[in-house]
Amino acid sequence: MKAVVVEQYAPIDQIGLKEIATPEVGPGQIRVRVHAASIGFVDGLKVEGRYQTKDPLPFTPGAEFAGAVDAVAGDVTGFTPGMRVMGTARSGALADAVVVPADAVEIMPDGLSMEAGAAFRTNYLTALYALGERGRLCAGEQLLVLGAAGGTGIAAIQIGKLLGARVIAAASTEEKRSFAASFGADAVVDYTRPDWRDALKDATGGGGPDVIFDPVGGEVSVQAFRSIAWNGRHVVVGFAAGSIPALPFNLPLLKGGLLIGVDAAQIARREPDAQTRVMTQLSAWLNHGELVPVVGKVFAFEDFRSAFKTMQSRAALGKMVVRIG
Ligand SMILES: NC(=O)c1ccc[n+]([C@@H]2O[C@H](COP(=O)([O-])OP(=O)(O)OC[C@H]3O[C@@H](n4cnc5c(N)ncnc54)[C@H](OP(=O)(O)O)[C@@H]3O)[C@@H](O)[C@H]2O)c1
């Protein structure tokens, strides 16, 4: 089968497609013919060996996919070849086929495209866990989403609206702000402007946001916290801007505010009940058509490098997806 193979940690231009053996299923596993795989911020770091954990070489990147079941281990029930599934893997999804534990996939709702299935799990699990479980966002509250046109940002807009919040989207370009508005943001602000906190104040009617969804980091995070409403919750999701901000401790005191961390990768192990609640709610919204995962741009398999480069150059709108097979 064809797969993207990282033989040495390097920029994506130096990574190629290779012919490798199709993996066999072991106990508890299924093999999925991948139709679409999505690229996340972390995948770009992993390819270059810059992520906090390093995948042993050689490896195939790609942690999210959708496709059709192709082989099922003898001890696995509930799956038969041909079923449409979507799921996650530690790595390996940028390939014609991926082998994963059976509990790493779920059956796709009818009508959901393979591309949307591949764009679903990480961003929407992160957004609902961050806003619902950690940020305790309530109907009628105001939510500020930083990096609002990015993968997690656009998911946070949709989830914020489904939870009944008023959503303010912050993004760096007119195109990104329009994209955010098209997925439900009630107001937009350009957070690259020096006076953006004034615009935010106006957009929230003077009170500031009750909850901040923050996948960006850097100086903008501290500025956002300075604008938070009384009893506000600032949910730390990531550091796409590259620097980890330091918050002066007087600000939470003055605002009665909370700084709350989110790590979706640890939920299943540390908070299995929360993971079940979140996935049950997301599946219900998906099955009723209330939530459709946003697919940013779709690339051909041979053009997988462009998917990485679009994301790495801050040019991505939504999630980057590679179509395979
Ligand atoms: N904690 C968790 O469980 C969890 C889960 C998923 C992802 N994450 C993390 O969250 C972060 C964002 O992930 P994502 O998938 O939303 O990424 P993304 O799609 O690339 O979006 C990130 C956004 O950050 C903004 N940004 C500001 N400065 C940037 C810079 N120098 N380079 C790139 N983007 C910059 C961009 O918006 P503007 O151009 O509008 O500023 C961009 O749209 C990453 O650090 C990722 O590792 C964490």
PDB file of N, CA and C and ligand atoms in Angstrom, residues 40-42 45 51 122-123 126 147-153 170-173 176 191-192 215-216 236-242 262-265 311-314 316 318-319, ligand 1:
ATOM      1  N   GLY A  40      -3.509  17.798  11.676  1.00  0.00           N
ATOM      2  CA  GLY A  40      -3.612  18.739  12.788  1.00  0.00           C
ATOM      3  C   GLY A  40      -2.282  19.434  13.025  1.00  0.00           C
ATOM      4  N   PHE A  41      -2.341  20.462  13.842  1.00  0.00           N
ATOM      5  CA  PHE A  41      -1.147  21.248  14.181  1.00  0.00           C
ATOM      6  C   PHE A  41      -0.029  20.337  14.699  1.00  0.00           C
ATOM      7  N   VAL A  42      -0.422  19.362  15.538  1.00  0.00           N
ATOM      8  CA  VAL A  42       0.548  18.457  16.156  1.00  0.00           C
ATOM      9  C   VAL A  42       1.254  17.588  15.101  1.00  0.00           C
ATOM     10  N   LEU A  45       4.299  19.245  13.815  1.00  0.00           N
ATOM     11  CA  LEU A  45       5.409  19.222  14.786  1.00  0.00           C
ATOM     12  C   LEU A  45       6.047  17.833  14.833  1.00  0.00           C
ATOM     13  N   TYR A  51       7.665  17.811  18.461  1.00  0.00           N
ATOM     14  CA  TYR A  51       6.582  17.621  19.433  1.00  0.00           C
ATOM     15  C   TYR A  51       7.176  17.081  20.731  1.00  0.00           C
ATOM     16  N   THR A 122     -10.955  15.037  17.039  1.00  0.00           N
ATOM     17  CA  THR A 122     -10.095  15.798  17.953  1.00  0.00           C
ATOM     18  C   THR A 122     -10.631  17.199  18.225  1.00  0.00           C
ATOM     19  N   ASN A 123     -10.972  17.919  17.173  1.00  0.00           N
ATOM     20  CA  ASN A 123     -11.360  19.319  17.370  1.00  0.00           C
ATOM     21  C   ASN A 123     -12.679  19.452  18.122  1.00  0.00           C
ATOM     22  N   THR A 126     -12.300  18.271  21.754  1.00  0.00           N
ATOM     23  CA  THR A 126     -11.586  19.328  22.484  1.00  0.00           C
ATOM     24  C   THR A 126     -12.518  20.507  22.779  1.00  0.00           C
ATOM     25  N   GLY A 147      -8.186  32.682  17.519  1.00  0.00           N
ATOM     26  CA  GLY A 147      -7.824  31.778  16.408  1.00  0.00           C
ATOM     27  C   GLY A 147      -9.067  31.133  15.832  1.00  0.00           C
ATOM     28  N   ALA A 148     -10.117  31.969  15.649  1.00  0.00           N
ATOM     29  CA  ALA A 148     -11.465  31.436  15.432  1.00  0.00           C
ATOM     30  C   ALA A 148     -11.665  30.729  14.096  1.00  0.00           C
ATOM     31  N   ALA A 149     -10.798  30.987  13.111  1.00  0.00           N
ATOM     32  CA  ALA A 149     -10.962  30.307  11.819  1.00  0.00           C
ATOM     33  C   ALA A 149     -10.111  29.046  11.726  1.00  0.00           C
ATOM     34  N   GLY A 150      -9.339  28.746  12.769  1.00  0.00           N
ATOM     35  CA  GLY A 150      -8.518  27.534  12.762  1.00  0.00           C
ATOM     36  C   GLY A 150      -9.360  26.297  13.056  1.00  0.00           C
ATOM     37  N   GLY A 151      -8.698  25.159  13.117  1.00  0.00           N
ATOM     38  CA  GLY A 151      -9.406  23.890  13.299  1.00  0.00           C
ATOM     39  C   GLY A 151     -10.182  23.832  14.601  1.00  0.00           C
ATOM     40  N   THR A 152      -9.522  24.079  15.738  1.00  0.00           N
ATOM     41  CA  THR A 152     -10.241  24.022  17.015  1.00  0.00           C
ATOM     42  C   THR A 152     -11.140  25.255  17.163  1.00  0.00           C
ATOM     43  N   GLY A 153     -10.702  26.390  16.611  1.00  0.00           N
ATOM     44  CA  GLY A 153     -11.479  27.619  16.753  1.00  0.00           C
ATOM     45  C   GLY A 153     -12.848  27.512  16.103  1.00  0.00           C
ATOM     46  N   ALA A 170     -12.347  35.992  17.137  1.00  0.00           N
ATOM     47  CA  ALA A 170     -11.170  36.828  16.906  1.00  0.00           C
ATOM     48  C   ALA A 170     -10.251  36.130  15.909  1.00  0.00           C
ATOM     49  N   ALA A 171      -9.893  36.839  14.849  1.00  0.00           N
ATOM     50  CA  ALA A 171      -9.016  36.254  13.824  1.00  0.00           C
ATOM     51  C   ALA A 171      -8.243  37.366  13.132  1.00  0.00           C
ATOM     52  N   SER A 172      -7.191  36.949  12.392  1.00  0.00           N
ATOM     53  CA  SER A 172      -6.210  37.932  11.920  1.00  0.00           C
ATOM     54  C   SER A 172      -6.523  38.565  10.568  1.00  0.00           C
ATOM     55  N   THR A 173      -7.369  37.938   9.757  1.00  0.00           N
ATOM     56  CA  THR A 173      -7.632  38.516   8.424  1.00  0.00           C
ATOM     57  C   THR A 173      -9.142  38.612   8.186  1.00  0.00           C
ATOM     58  N   LYS A 176     -10.573  35.291   7.234  1.00  0.00           N
ATOM     59  CA  LYS A 176     -10.776  34.391   8.381  1.00  0.00           C
ATOM     60  C   LYS A 176     -11.986  34.818   9.210  1.00  0.00           C
ATOM     61  N   TYR A 191      -7.932  40.749  16.138  1.00  0.00           N
ATOM     62  CA  TYR A 191      -7.078  40.838  17.325  1.00  0.00           C
ATOM     63  C   TYR A 191      -5.613  41.143  17.004  1.00  0.00           C
ATOM     64  N   THR A 192      -5.343  41.503  15.734  1.00  0.00           N
ATOM     65  CA  THR A 192      -3.997  41.979  15.414  1.00  0.00           C
ATOM     66  C   THR A 192      -3.918  43.508  15.572  1.00  0.00           C
ATOM     67  N   PRO A 215      -6.700  28.725  21.726  1.00  0.00           N
ATOM     68  CA  PRO A 215      -5.709  27.815  21.148  1.00  0.00           C
ATOM     69  C   PRO A 215      -4.475  28.561  20.619  1.00  0.00           C
ATOM     70  N   VAL A 216      -4.330  29.846  20.943  1.00  0.00           N
ATOM     71  CA  VAL A 216      -3.319  30.689  20.289  1.00  0.00           C
ATOM     72  C   VAL A 216      -2.102  30.972  21.167  1.00  0.00           C
ATOM     73  N   VAL A 236      -7.389  27.278  28.405  1.00  0.00           N
ATOM     74  CA  VAL A 236      -6.114  27.174  27.683  1.00  0.00           C
ATOM     75  C   VAL A 236      -6.106  25.893  26.851  1.00  0.00           C
ATOM     76  N   VAL A 237      -6.055  26.068  25.524  1.00  0.00           N
ATOM     77  CA  VAL A 237      -6.121  24.905  24.628  1.00  0.00           C
ATOM     78  C   VAL A 237      -4.791  24.668  23.917  1.00  0.00           C
ATOM     79  N   GLY A 238      -4.109  25.730  23.504  1.00  0.00           N
ATOM     80  CA  GLY A 238      -2.859  25.509  22.774  1.00  0.00           C
ATOM     81  C   GLY A 238      -2.098  26.805  22.555  1.00  0.00           C
ATOM     82  N   PHE A 239      -0.985  26.671  21.846  1.00  0.00           N
ATOM     83  CA  PHE A 239      -0.043  27.791  21.685  1.00  0.00           C
ATOM     84  C   PHE A 239       0.383  27.900  20.217  1.00  0.00           C
ATOM     85  N   ALA A 240      -0.611  28.039  19.334  1.00  0.00           N
ATOM     86  CA  ALA A 240      -0.312  28.095  17.897  1.00  0.00           C
ATOM     87  C   ALA A 240       0.627  29.247  17.562  1.00  0.00           C
ATOM     88  N   ALA A 241       0.578  30.321  18.353  1.00  0.00           N
ATOM     89  CA  ALA A 241       1.444  31.474  18.071  1.00  0.00           C
ATOM     90  C   ALA A 241       2.897  31.180  18.424  1.00  0.00           C
ATOM     91  N   GLY A 242       3.135  30.107  19.131  1.00  0.00           N
ATOM     92  CA  GLY A 242       4.504  29.657  19.371  1.00  0.00           C
ATOM     93  C   GLY A 242       5.062  30.013  20.732  1.00  0.00           C
ATOM     94  N   VAL A 262      -6.766  22.477  29.383  1.00  0.00           N
ATOM     95  CA  VAL A 262      -7.505  21.427  28.669  1.00  0.00           C
ATOM     96  C   VAL A 262      -6.505  20.554  27.930  1.00  0.00           C
ATOM     97  N   ASP A 263      -6.550  19.251  28.134  1.00  0.00           N
ATOM     98  CA  ASP A 263      -5.737  18.347  27.317  1.00  0.00           C
ATOM     99  C   ASP A 263      -6.591  17.158  26.895  1.00  0.00           C
ATOM    100  N   ALA A 264      -7.110  17.271  25.678  1.00  0.00           N
ATOM    101  CA  ALA A 264      -8.043  16.251  25.194  1.00  0.00           C
ATOM    102  C   ALA A 264      -7.412  14.860  25.192  1.00  0.00           C
ATOM    103  N   ALA A 265      -6.085  14.810  25.013  1.00  0.00           N
ATOM    104  CA  ALA A 265      -5.415  13.511  24.921  1.00  0.00           C
ATOM    105  C   ALA A 265      -5.485  12.739  26.237  1.00  0.00           C
ATOM    106  N   MET A 311      -1.305  24.723   6.588  1.00  0.00           N
ATOM    107  CA  MET A 311      -1.511  24.875   8.031  1.00  0.00           C
ATOM    108  C   MET A 311      -0.319  25.588   8.671  1.00  0.00           C
ATOM    109  N   GLN A 312       0.870  25.191   8.261  1.00  0.00           N
ATOM    110  CA  GLN A 312       2.071  25.747   8.900  1.00  0.00           C
ATOM    111  C   GLN A 312       2.300  27.213   8.554  1.00  0.00           C
ATOM    112  N   SER A 313       1.710  27.680   7.439  1.00  0.00           N
ATOM    113  CA  SER A 313       1.926  29.072   7.035  1.00  0.00           C
ATOM    114  C   SER A 313       0.792  29.977   7.524  1.00  0.00           C
ATOM    115  N   ARG A 314       0.013  29.514   8.450  1.00  0.00           N
ATOM    116  CA  ARG A 314      -1.080  30.294   9.061  1.00  0.00           C
ATOM    117  C   ARG A 314      -2.163  30.626   8.040  1.00  0.00           C
ATOM    118  N   ALA A 316      -4.462  28.358   6.848  1.00  0.00           N
ATOM    119  CA  ALA A 316      -5.575  27.403   6.827  1.00  0.00           C
ATOM    120  C   ALA A 316      -6.866  28.035   7.334  1.00  0.00           C
ATOM    121  N   GLY A 318     -10.193  26.408   8.808  1.00  0.00           N
ATOM    122  CA  GLY A 318     -10.726  25.104   9.218  1.00  0.00           C
ATOM    123  C   GLY A 318      -9.662  24.021   9.128  1.00  0.00           C
ATOM    124  N   LYS A 319     -10.138  22.782   9.078  1.00  0.00           N
ATOM    125  CA  LYS A 319      -9.232  21.626   9.146  1.00  0.00           C
ATOM    126  C   LYS A 319      -8.762  21.214   7.745  1.00  0.00           C
TER     127      LYS A 319
HETATM  128  N1  LIG B   1      -5.320  20.999  24.401  1.00  0.00           N
HETATM  129  C1  LIG B   1      -5.822  20.160  23.524  1.00  0.00           C
HETATM  130  O1  LIG B   1      -6.413  19.151  23.888  1.00  0.00           O
HETATM  131  C2  LIG B   1      -5.651  20.461  22.072  1.00  0.00           C
HETATM  132  C3  LIG B   1      -6.405  19.802  21.101  1.00  0.00           C
HETATM  133  C4  LIG B   1      -6.239  20.179  19.753  1.00  0.00           C
HETATM  134  C5  LIG B   1      -5.309  21.156  19.407  1.00  0.00           C
HETATM  135  N2  LIG B   1      -4.564  21.726  20.404  1.00  0.00           N
HETATM  136  C6  LIG B   1      -3.581  22.774  20.110  1.00  0.00           C
HETATM  137  O2  LIG B   1      -4.282  23.950  19.768  1.00  0.00           O
HETATM  138  C7  LIG B   1      -3.490  24.745  18.905  1.00  0.00           C
HETATM  139  C8  LIG B   1      -4.298  25.141  17.689  1.00  0.00           C
HETATM  140  O3  LIG B   1      -4.696  23.978  16.986  1.00  0.00           O
HETATM  141  P1  LIG B   1      -5.616  24.161  15.693  1.00  0.00           P
HETATM  142  O4  LIG B   1      -5.835  22.800  15.153  1.00  0.00           O
HETATM  143  O5  LIG B   1      -6.786  25.013  15.985  1.00  0.00           O
HETATM  144  O6  LIG B   1      -4.582  24.949  14.747  1.00  0.00           O
HETATM  145  P2  LIG B   1      -4.868  25.808  13.436  1.00  0.00           P
HETATM  146  O7  LIG B   1      -5.995  25.247  12.676  1.00  0.00           O
HETATM  147  O8  LIG B   1      -3.570  25.979  12.767  1.00  0.00           O
HETATM  148  O9  LIG B   1      -5.368  27.216  14.040  1.00  0.00           O
HETATM  149  C9  LIG B   1      -4.561  27.962  14.901  1.00  0.00           C
HETATM  150  C10 LIG B   1      -4.894  29.432  14.760  1.00  0.00           C
HETATM  151  O10 LIG B   1      -3.952  30.138  15.569  1.00  0.00           O
HETATM  152  C11 LIG B   1      -3.728  31.419  15.015  1.00  0.00           C
HETATM  153  N3  LIG B   1      -2.307  31.779  15.049  1.00  0.00           N
HETATM  154  C12 LIG B   1      -1.791  32.858  15.678  1.00  0.00           C
HETATM  155  N4  LIG B   1      -0.482  32.928  15.505  1.00  0.00           N
HETATM  156  C13 LIG B   1      -0.128  31.874  14.738  1.00  0.00           C
HETATM  157  C14 LIG B   1       1.106  31.434  14.207  1.00  0.00           C
HETATM  158  N5  LIG B   1       2.256  32.081  14.450  1.00  0.00           N
HETATM  159  N6  LIG B   1       1.104  30.309  13.460  1.00  0.00           N
HETATM  160  C15 LIG B   1      -0.033  29.636  13.226  1.00  0.00           C
HETATM  161  N7  LIG B   1      -1.245  30.013  13.707  1.00  0.00           N
HETATM  162  C16 LIG B   1      -1.287  31.134  14.455  1.00  0.00           C
HETATM  163  C17 LIG B   1      -4.229  31.387  13.570  1.00  0.00           C
HETATM  164  O11 LIG B   1      -5.323  32.278  13.508  1.00  0.00           O
HETATM  165  P3  LIG B   1      -5.101  33.824  13.106  1.00  0.00           P
HETATM  166  O12 LIG B   1      -4.296  33.869  11.841  1.00  0.00           O
HETATM  167  O13 LIG B   1      -6.485  34.307  12.961  1.00  0.00           O
HETATM  168  O14 LIG B   1      -4.361  34.445  14.261  1.00  0.00           O
HETATM  169  C18 LIG B   1      -4.728  29.954  13.352  1.00  0.00           C
HETATM  170  O15 LIG B   1      -5.951  29.933  12.643  1.00  0.00           O
HETATM  171  C19 LIG B   1      -2.234  23.940  18.610  1.00  0.00           C
HETATM  172  O16 LIG B   1      -1.215  24.385  19.482  1.00  0.00           O
HETATM  173  C20 LIG B   1      -2.655  22.520  18.947  1.00  0.00           C
HETATM  174  O17 LIG B   1      -1.555  21.718  19.313  1.00  0.00           O
HETATM  175  C21 LIG B   1      -4.709  21.398  21.709  1.00  0.00           C
END
